Amino acid sequence: MRNLLSITDLSMEEIKELLKEAEYFSKGGIWIPKQQTFAVNMFYEPSTRTKSSFDVAEKKLGIEVIPFDVNFSSVSKGESLYDTVKLFEVIGANITVIRHPKDRYYDSLIGKINIPIINGGDGCGQHPTQSLLDLFTIQQEFGGFKDLQVAIIGDISHSRVARSNKDALSKLGANVVFSGPEEWFDESFLNTGDYVNIDRAVEESDVVMLLRIQNERHHHTSSMSAEEYHLKYGLTLERESRMKRNSIIMHPAPVNRNVEIADELVEAKRSRIFKQMENGVFVRMAVLKQILECGGN
Amino acid sequence: MRNLLSITDLSMEEIKELLKEAEYFSKGGIWIPKQQTFAVNMFYEPSTRTKSSFDVAEKKLGIEVIPFDVNFSSVSKGESLYDTVKLFEVIGANITVIRHPKDRYYDSLIGKINIPIINGGDGCGQHPTQSLLDLFTIQQEFGGFKDLQVAIIGDISHSRVARSNKDALSKLGANVVFSGPEEWFDESFLNTGDYVNIDRAVEESDVVMLLRIQNERHHHTSSMSAEEYHLKYGLTLERESRMKRNSIIMHPAPVNRNVEIADELVEAKRSRIFKQMENGVFVRMAVLKQILECGGN
Amino acid sequence: MRNLLSITDLSMEEIKELLKEAEYFSKGGIWIPKQQTFAVNMFYEPSTRTKSSFDVAEKKLGIEVIPFDVNFSSVSKGESLYDTVKLFEVIGANITVIRHPKDRYYDSLIGKINIPIINGGDGCGQHPTQSLLDLFTIQQEFGGFKDLQVAIIGDISHSRVARSNKDALSKLGANVVFSGPEEWFDESFLNTGDYVNIDRAVEESDVVMLLRIQNERHHHTSSMSAEEYHLKYGLTLERESRMKRNSIIMHPAPVNRNVEIADELVEAKRSRIFKQMENGVFVRMAVLKQILECGGN
């Protein structure tokens, strides 16, 4: 693996290998690059979870992190993404993690940048390490993916997670359905059978994966209050009581409490929301290791 | 010691033990945790002194510091303090330092967060490591606290330091008096005998502890110019000349030069203002060590 | 060497020694201070290149970097530069790098601060490590400076680099000429013979050093569009084709593509623009080493 841009680029073999490595790290496994290694985490959008998770993963692997603050950089003087990444390449970064508001920002970099790139989220595109941590969390729980039903619920169209998870989960043998406000889905999509209503989704699934209402990305929630969303499409206490016995709740966070999910459920027994974050460190360690072993410059 | 939230929570024994450890570190003493340890310094308000002092203390102890920039975090997406601290707990932080504008912000965390919390200042509440460094500086100077007179001068009501220092110093045997603009004190307080006028405070005290006029927190200084404050309640050159022979000047900084204290006095022979900052690193090393030894998760 | 404030302060001997050290580091040479060493990079103006280059140089030397974010520091409470630097001195910084918008900001520090200062750029004044990396890049290319012609082209008056490079290059035996919009030069200067027109400058020089149009510092470009500047004074593809056979292109970056230089030329075969950045790490390692060996407190 040279870069990690999209979960779709990974073969089933590669995914399984990464999950195996993540498990190794989750059990306290250790791996350190042979020589001093520098990473730079270039976040062009605010982030706590993904950025800090990479910070910790890198430090656990003994990697030096070069600080980067987009708001206090030459980006404010108009420097392009390419020029900025190239700069870090030439001053010694061995690997870079990038989050950027533009879909497929990496198209301007691949083939021209000589250090590996890990996509930390591109616009409304992909977020492959989030997908991997979701897969790892599901595997940890159920031992595999075969015949599991996974419901992804919420704002699918603006979600980096929804499409990439659907692809990967299907490839691994799970059955994925979607739910959420009908008006957020294409008419054509509603008739595919992939769309089910919220109550069926909650009752029949092994994994109820809620997505974040991204108020910072769009405004179509304005017609519906938070309370209304919660009652109609959120995981209320009442809906949770109808979930299958061993089913689990997931959410990429940050959570809008009492919107996508009732406050009391965030840390409920069947919630894996904080477990997902914990697992984020292990899958990122796995990705960093695999890329540095094969693609380091 | 599991957390350090308030100096008031500490017994005399605990304070003495911490000061002893601080002395050990001030003399070049070394202590390193047995395994890789992560700290996160979560400052929700600007700070140079306290934050950098913790950064250095942590690095001197070999602790890895996870970067946190509140303005570029998911706090901007509305994530709560609890959810943010919990995130750092699950991704691997072993200890957290928090400064937050809300009084007793930690009430929402204690009992629910499983890593130790060091309070780096809560609203107009406490700032226990500042108190400890003040105590350490006084002990260094006078060998103890018995029968010392300490005058705390300035904006007592908005000061995190005033109340906690008064508590701790009294417990240790010192006599604490307050001074400053009468209109900043409660009528009832003025008659307790704890309030003395500025000239008496300066002339009779072993420690003249000036507080910062916190223009960022309130507006009641608007009726008085900086020059006027300096002449009426500041440590002018003239007042300093009437201080006791071995008495010292303290100030938590940042100093408003020529307001609380004449510019020339900030680094006067009897000033311990920069010594306090230096000592800040040693008391923070002491606190980190004690907490990690006992409370690490 | 105690501080590095200006390239003008360095003797030819000292410059040569620093370039030798830089070469040592460029070939993988290693040097580590004998004890734990702390640096603080205090950037009062945005920077990616210089700041990150120091960050990497420091980490390669095993130096601990104390984070400093001017926008989230007590500078926002009015704390002066002196008080801030003094703070870092007393809490344990062994060396500081400062970039500040004020010309000769260091005049308020020298003689009062006890740790070495490396000037990372002062207002429109000097930027000595940039000069050193320019010198190093030229030496690497041509083996020396004797009889080389160097053209510095662009906004000389607002450039930290122009004057310091002119001084140093002349001292080392090179011949320096300037070019750019006539209206940006003093009438008197135009007649010194140091000013040549852009086409002659490009055709006759061994080093074509372009300067950045600093839109953030002044407005006199408003009378000329970017396209107009490019055609009249920029390095167009056409002009480049008339450059001498082994001549090179330099630019301190960030580059305004298609203004100072045609987009396609930024990574042309004869461009050393990214090489300069790479060399920046090595000269900064050299400076840090020399100062810490002699001047560490």
PDB file of N, CA and C in Angstrom, chain A residues 12-70:
ATOM      1  N   MET A  12     -10.099  -6.863  -0.562  1.00  0.00           N
ATOM      2  CA  MET A  12     -10.544  -7.514   0.655  1.00  0.00           C
ATOM      3  C   MET A  12      -9.353  -8.019   1.465  1.00  0.00           C
ATOM      4  N   GLU A  13      -8.360  -8.509   0.744  1.00  0.00           N
ATOM      5  CA  GLU A  13      -7.142  -8.985   1.411  1.00  0.00           C
ATOM      6  C   GLU A  13      -6.468  -7.878   2.215  1.00  0.00           C
ATOM      7  N   GLU A  14      -6.354  -6.735   1.573  1.00  0.00           N
ATOM      8  CA  GLU A  14      -5.693  -5.605   2.236  1.00  0.00           C
ATOM      9  C   GLU A  14      -6.464  -5.144   3.474  1.00  0.00           C
ATOM     10  N   ILE A  15      -7.776  -5.112   3.344  1.00  0.00           N
ATOM     11  CA  ILE A  15      -8.589  -4.725   4.504  1.00  0.00           C
ATOM     12  C   ILE A  15      -8.378  -5.701   5.654  1.00  0.00           C
ATOM     13  N   LYS A  16      -8.426  -6.984   5.327  1.00  0.00           N
ATOM     14  CA  LYS A  16      -8.272  -7.996   6.383  1.00  0.00           C
ATOM     15  C   LYS A  16      -6.898  -7.918   7.057  1.00  0.00           C
ATOM     16  N   GLU A  17      -5.890  -7.666   6.244  1.00  0.00           N
ATOM     17  CA  GLU A  17      -4.535  -7.526   6.778  1.00  0.00           C
ATOM     18  C   GLU A  17      -4.460  -6.334   7.735  1.00  0.00           C
ATOM     19  N   LEU A  18      -5.081  -5.214   7.338  1.00  0.00           N
ATOM     20  CA  LEU A  18      -5.068  -4.026   8.201  1.00  0.00           C
ATOM     21  C   LEU A  18      -5.813  -4.279   9.520  1.00  0.00           C
ATOM     22  N   LEU A  19      -6.924  -5.000   9.420  1.00  0.00           N
ATOM     23  CA  LEU A  19      -7.671  -5.290  10.645  1.00  0.00           C
ATOM     24  C   LEU A  19      -6.868  -6.209  11.565  1.00  0.00           C
ATOM     25  N   LYS A  20      -6.095  -7.088  10.962  1.00  0.00           N
ATOM     26  CA  LYS A  20      -5.246  -7.981  11.762  1.00  0.00           C
ATOM     27  C   LYS A  20      -4.153  -7.193  12.495  1.00  0.00           C
ATOM     28  N   GLU A  21      -3.574  -6.265  11.778  1.00  0.00           N
ATOM     29  CA  GLU A  21      -2.554  -5.401  12.393  1.00  0.00           C
ATOM     30  C   GLU A  21      -3.171  -4.551  13.513  1.00  0.00           C
ATOM     31  N   ALA A  22      -4.378  -4.027  13.244  1.00  0.00           N
ATOM     32  CA  ALA A  22      -5.049  -3.208  14.259  1.00  0.00           C
ATOM     33  C   ALA A  22      -5.274  -4.029  15.527  1.00  0.00           C
ATOM     34  N   GLU A  23      -5.654  -5.278  15.327  1.00  0.00           N
ATOM     35  CA  GLU A  23      -5.864  -6.136  16.492  1.00  0.00           C
ATOM     36  C   GLU A  23      -4.551  -6.333  17.269  1.00  0.00           C
ATOM     37  N   TYR A  24      -3.481  -6.509  16.521  1.00  0.00           N
ATOM     38  CA  TYR A  24      -2.158  -6.653  17.141  1.00  0.00           C
ATOM     39  C   TYR A  24      -1.856  -5.438  18.022  1.00  0.00           C
ATOM     40  N   PHE A  25      -2.111  -4.236  17.476  1.00  0.00           N
ATOM     41  CA  PHE A  25      -1.827  -3.034  18.259  1.00  0.00           C
ATOM     42  C   PHE A  25      -2.805  -2.884  19.430  1.00  0.00           C
ATOM     43  N   SER A  26      -4.054  -3.304  19.230  1.00  0.00           N
ATOM     44  CA  SER A  26      -5.038  -3.168  20.316  1.00  0.00           C
ATOM     45  C   SER A  26      -4.663  -4.033  21.504  1.00  0.00           C
ATOM     46  N   LYS A  27      -3.846  -5.052  21.248  1.00  0.00           N
ATOM     47  CA  LYS A  27      -3.420  -5.934  22.342  1.00  0.00           C
ATOM     48  C   LYS A  27      -2.048  -5.540  22.881  1.00  0.00           C
ATOM     49  N   GLY A  28      -1.620  -4.304  22.560  1.00  0.00           N
ATOM     50  CA  GLY A  28      -0.361  -3.824  23.115  1.00  0.00           C
ATOM     51  C   GLY A  28       0.845  -4.101  22.236  1.00  0.00           C
ATOM     52  N   GLY A  29       0.603  -4.608  21.023  1.00  0.00           N
ATOM     53  CA  GLY A  29       1.709  -4.857  20.101  1.00  0.00           C
ATOM     54  C   GLY A  29       2.521  -3.605  19.819  1.00  0.00           C
ATOM     55  N   ILE A  30       3.784  -3.797  19.542  1.00  0.00           N
ATOM     56  CA  ILE A  30       4.710  -2.677  19.337  1.00  0.00           C
ATOM     57  C   ILE A  30       5.383  -2.795  17.990  1.00  0.00           C
ATOM     58  N   TRP A  31       5.529  -1.665  17.319  1.00  0.00           N
ATOM     59  CA  TRP A  31       6.333  -1.594  16.094  1.00  0.00           C
ATOM     60  C   TRP A  31       6.887  -0.196  15.983  1.00  0.00           C
ATOM     61  N   ILE A  32       8.148  -0.087  15.668  1.00  0.00           N
ATOM     62  CA  ILE A  32       8.832   1.214  15.585  1.00  0.00           C
ATOM     63  C   ILE A  32       9.621   1.233  14.274  1.00  0.00           C
ATOM     64  N   PRO A  33       9.530   2.315  13.488  1.00  0.00           N
ATOM     65  CA  PRO A  33      10.326   2.382  12.260  1.00  0.00           C
ATOM     66  C   PRO A  33      11.819   2.319  12.580  1.00  0.00           C
ATOM     67  N   LYS A  34      12.586   1.835  11.631  1.00  0.00           N
ATOM     68  CA  LYS A  34      14.013   1.625  11.887  1.00  0.00           C
ATOM     69  C   LYS A  34      14.788   2.924  12.047  1.00  0.00           C
ATOM     70  N   GLN A  35      14.337   3.986  11.365  1.00  0.00           N
ATOM     71  CA  GLN A  35      15.035   5.259  11.549  1.00  0.00           C
ATOM     72  C   GLN A  35      14.077   6.378  11.909  1.00  0.00           C
ATOM     73  N   GLN A  36      14.661   7.508  12.336  1.00  0.00           N
ATOM     74  CA  GLN A  36      13.827   8.661  12.721  1.00  0.00           C
ATOM     75  C   GLN A  36      12.854   8.985  11.588  1.00  0.00           C
ATOM     76  N   THR A  37      11.580   9.059  11.915  1.00  0.00           N
ATOM     77  CA  THR A  37      10.530   9.234  10.917  1.00  0.00           C
ATOM     78  C   THR A  37       9.666  10.431  11.292  1.00  0.00           C
ATOM     79  N   PHE A  38       9.365  11.246  10.286  1.00  0.00           N
ATOM     80  CA  PHE A  38       8.557  12.446  10.514  1.00  0.00           C
ATOM     81  C   PHE A  38       7.208  12.328   9.813  1.00  0.00           C
ATOM     82  N   ALA A  39       6.155  12.704  10.515  1.00  0.00           N
ATOM     83  CA  ALA A  39       4.827  12.794   9.901  1.00  0.00           C
ATOM     84  C   ALA A  39       4.330  14.217  10.047  1.00  0.00           C
ATOM     85  N   VAL A  40       3.489  14.647   9.113  1.00  0.00           N
ATOM     86  CA  VAL A  40       2.811  15.931   9.274  1.00  0.00           C
ATOM     87  C   VAL A  40       1.326  15.715   9.042  1.00  0.00           C
ATOM     88  N   ASN A  41       0.529  16.199   9.996  1.00  0.00           N
ATOM     89  CA  ASN A  41      -0.922  16.053   9.917  1.00  0.00           C
ATOM     90  C   ASN A  41      -1.498  17.390   9.462  1.00  0.00           C
ATOM     91  N   MET A  42      -1.884  17.439   8.185  1.00  0.00           N
ATOM     92  CA  MET A  42      -2.315  18.711   7.601  1.00  0.00           C
ATOM     93  C   MET A  42      -3.834  18.771   7.575  1.00  0.00           C
ATOM     94  N   PHE A  43      -4.388  19.400   8.588  1.00  0.00           N
ATOM     95  CA  PHE A  43      -5.848  19.488   8.682  1.00  0.00           C
ATOM     96  C   PHE A  43      -6.279  20.878   8.258  1.00  0.00           C
ATOM     97  N   TYR A  44      -6.988  20.917   7.118  1.00  0.00           N
ATOM     98  CA  TYR A  44      -7.516  22.182   6.603  1.00  0.00           C
ATOM     99  C   TYR A  44      -8.924  22.429   7.135  1.00  0.00           C
ATOM    100  N   GLU A  45      -9.440  21.532   7.935  1.00  0.00           N
ATOM    101  CA  GLU A  45     -10.738  21.704   8.587  1.00  0.00           C
ATOM    102  C   GLU A  45     -10.570  21.290  10.046  1.00  0.00           C
ATOM    103  N   PRO A  46     -11.373  21.915  10.936  1.00  0.00           N
ATOM    104  CA  PRO A  46     -11.274  21.560  12.346  1.00  0.00           C
ATOM    105  C   PRO A  46     -11.517  20.076  12.585  1.00  0.00           C
ATOM    106  N   SER A  47     -10.847  19.528  13.556  1.00  0.00           N
ATOM    107  CA  SER A  47     -10.986  18.120  13.904  1.00  0.00           C
ATOM    108  C   SER A  47     -10.373  17.919  15.281  1.00  0.00           C
ATOM    109  N   THR A  48     -11.026  17.149  16.111  1.00  0.00           N
ATOM    110  CA  THR A  48     -10.355  16.728  17.335  1.00  0.00           C
ATOM    111  C   THR A  48     -10.030  15.254  17.202  1.00  0.00           C
ATOM    112  N   ARG A  49     -11.043  14.485  16.910  1.00  0.00           N
ATOM    113  CA  ARG A  49     -10.981  13.035  16.935  1.00  0.00           C
ATOM    114  C   ARG A  49      -9.929  12.471  15.980  1.00  0.00           C
ATOM    115  N   THR A  50     -10.097  12.767  14.702  1.00  0.00           N
ATOM    116  CA  THR A  50      -9.207  12.177  13.711  1.00  0.00           C
ATOM    117  C   THR A  50      -7.779  12.702  13.900  1.00  0.00           C
ATOM    118  N   LYS A  51      -7.651  14.008  14.074  1.00  0.00           N
ATOM    119  CA  LYS A  51      -6.323  14.574  14.212  1.00  0.00           C
ATOM    120  C   LYS A  51      -5.614  14.036  15.465  1.00  0.00           C
ATOM    121  N   SER A  52      -6.286  14.068  16.602  1.00  0.00           N
ATOM    122  CA  SER A  52      -5.644  13.628  17.835  1.00  0.00           C
ATOM    123  C   SER A  52      -5.337  12.143  17.787  1.00  0.00           C
ATOM    124  N   SER A  53      -6.218  11.409  17.124  1.00  0.00           N
ATOM    125  CA  SER A  53      -6.031   9.979  17.007  1.00  0.00           C
ATOM    126  C   SER A  53      -4.764   9.678  16.187  1.00  0.00           C
ATOM    127  N   PHE A  54      -4.557  10.415  15.128  1.00  0.00           N
ATOM    128  CA  PHE A  54      -3.312  10.270  14.368  1.00  0.00           C
ATOM    129  C   PHE A  54      -2.105  10.715  15.204  1.00  0.00           C
ATOM    130  N   ASP A  55      -2.253  11.830  15.922  1.00  0.00           N
ATOM    131  CA  ASP A  55      -1.159  12.296  16.780  1.00  0.00           C
ATOM    132  C   ASP A  55      -0.713  11.187  17.733  1.00  0.00           C
ATOM    133  N   VAL A  56      -1.708  10.566  18.387  1.00  0.00           N
ATOM    134  CA  VAL A  56      -1.376   9.534  19.366  1.00  0.00           C
ATOM    135  C   VAL A  56      -0.796   8.303  18.669  1.00  0.00           C
ATOM    136  N   ALA A  57      -1.423   7.899  17.563  1.00  0.00           N
ATOM    137  CA  ALA A  57      -0.933   6.731  16.825  1.00  0.00           C
ATOM    138  C   ALA A  57       0.530   6.943  16.428  1.00  0.00           C
ATOM    139  N   GLU A  58       0.836   8.113  15.931  1.00  0.00           N
ATOM    140  CA  GLU A  58       2.200   8.408  15.494  1.00  0.00           C
ATOM    141  C   GLU A  58       3.184   8.359  16.661  1.00  0.00           C
ATOM    142  N   LYS A  59       2.804   8.995  17.760  1.00  0.00           N
ATOM    143  CA  LYS A  59       3.708   9.011  18.907  1.00  0.00           C
ATOM    144  C   LYS A  59       3.891   7.605  19.484  1.00  0.00           C
ATOM    145  N   LYS A  60       2.840   6.792  19.436  1.00  0.00           N
ATOM    146  CA  LYS A  60       2.982   5.413  19.916  1.00  0.00           C
ATOM    147  C   LYS A  60       3.948   4.618  19.050  1.00  0.00           C
ATOM    148  N   LEU A  61       4.051   4.993  17.789  1.00  0.00           N
ATOM    149  CA  LEU A  61       5.001   4.332  16.878  1.00  0.00           C
ATOM    150  C   LEU A  61       6.369   5.020  16.888  1.00  0.00           C
ATOM    151  N   GLY A  62       6.535   5.997  17.770  1.00  0.00           N
ATOM    152  CA  GLY A  62       7.826   6.678  17.841  1.00  0.00           C
ATOM    153  C   GLY A  62       8.076   7.623  16.678  1.00  0.00           C
ATOM    154  N   ILE A  63       7.015   8.022  15.995  1.00  0.00           N
ATOM    155  CA  ILE A  63       7.145   8.945  14.864  1.00  0.00           C
ATOM    156  C   ILE A  63       7.103  10.379  15.380  1.00  0.00           C
ATOM    157  N   GLU A  64       7.982  11.239  14.839  1.00  0.00           N
ATOM    158  CA  GLU A  64       7.985  12.660  15.200  1.00  0.00           C
ATOM    159  C   GLU A  64       6.893  13.359  14.414  1.00  0.00           C
ATOM    160  N   VAL A  65       6.118  14.193  15.086  1.00  0.00           N
ATOM    161  CA  VAL A  65       5.046  14.922  14.420  1.00  0.00           C
ATOM    162  C   VAL A  65       5.469  16.378  14.198  1.00  0.00           C
ATOM    163  N   ILE A  66       5.459  16.809  12.938  1.00  0.00           N
ATOM    164  CA  ILE A  66       5.760  18.215  12.619  1.00  0.00           C
ATOM    165  C   ILE A  66       4.473  19.004  12.783  1.00  0.00           C
ATOM    166  N   PRO A  67       4.452  20.031  13.637  1.00  0.00           N
ATOM    167  CA  PRO A  67       3.208  20.785  13.829  1.00  0.00           C
ATOM    168  C   PRO A  67       2.806  21.525  12.556  1.00  0.00           C
ATOM    169  N   PHE A  68       1.506  21.609  12.304  1.00  0.00           N
ATOM    170  CA  PHE A  68       1.003  22.389  11.162  1.00  0.00           C
ATOM    171  C   PHE A  68      -0.303  23.051  11.573  1.00  0.00           C
ATOM    172  N   ASP A  69      -0.338  24.358  11.491  1.00  0.00           N
ATOM    173  CA  ASP A  69      -1.539  25.123  11.842  1.00  0.00           C
ATOM    174  C   ASP A  69      -1.926  25.935  10.620  1.00  0.00           C
ATOM    175  N   VAL A  70      -2.960  25.466   9.928  1.00  0.00           N
ATOM    176  CA  VAL A  70      -3.301  26.081   8.639  1.00  0.00           C
ATOM    177  C   VAL A  70      -3.573  27.572   8.769  1.00  0.00           C
TER     178      VAL A  70
END
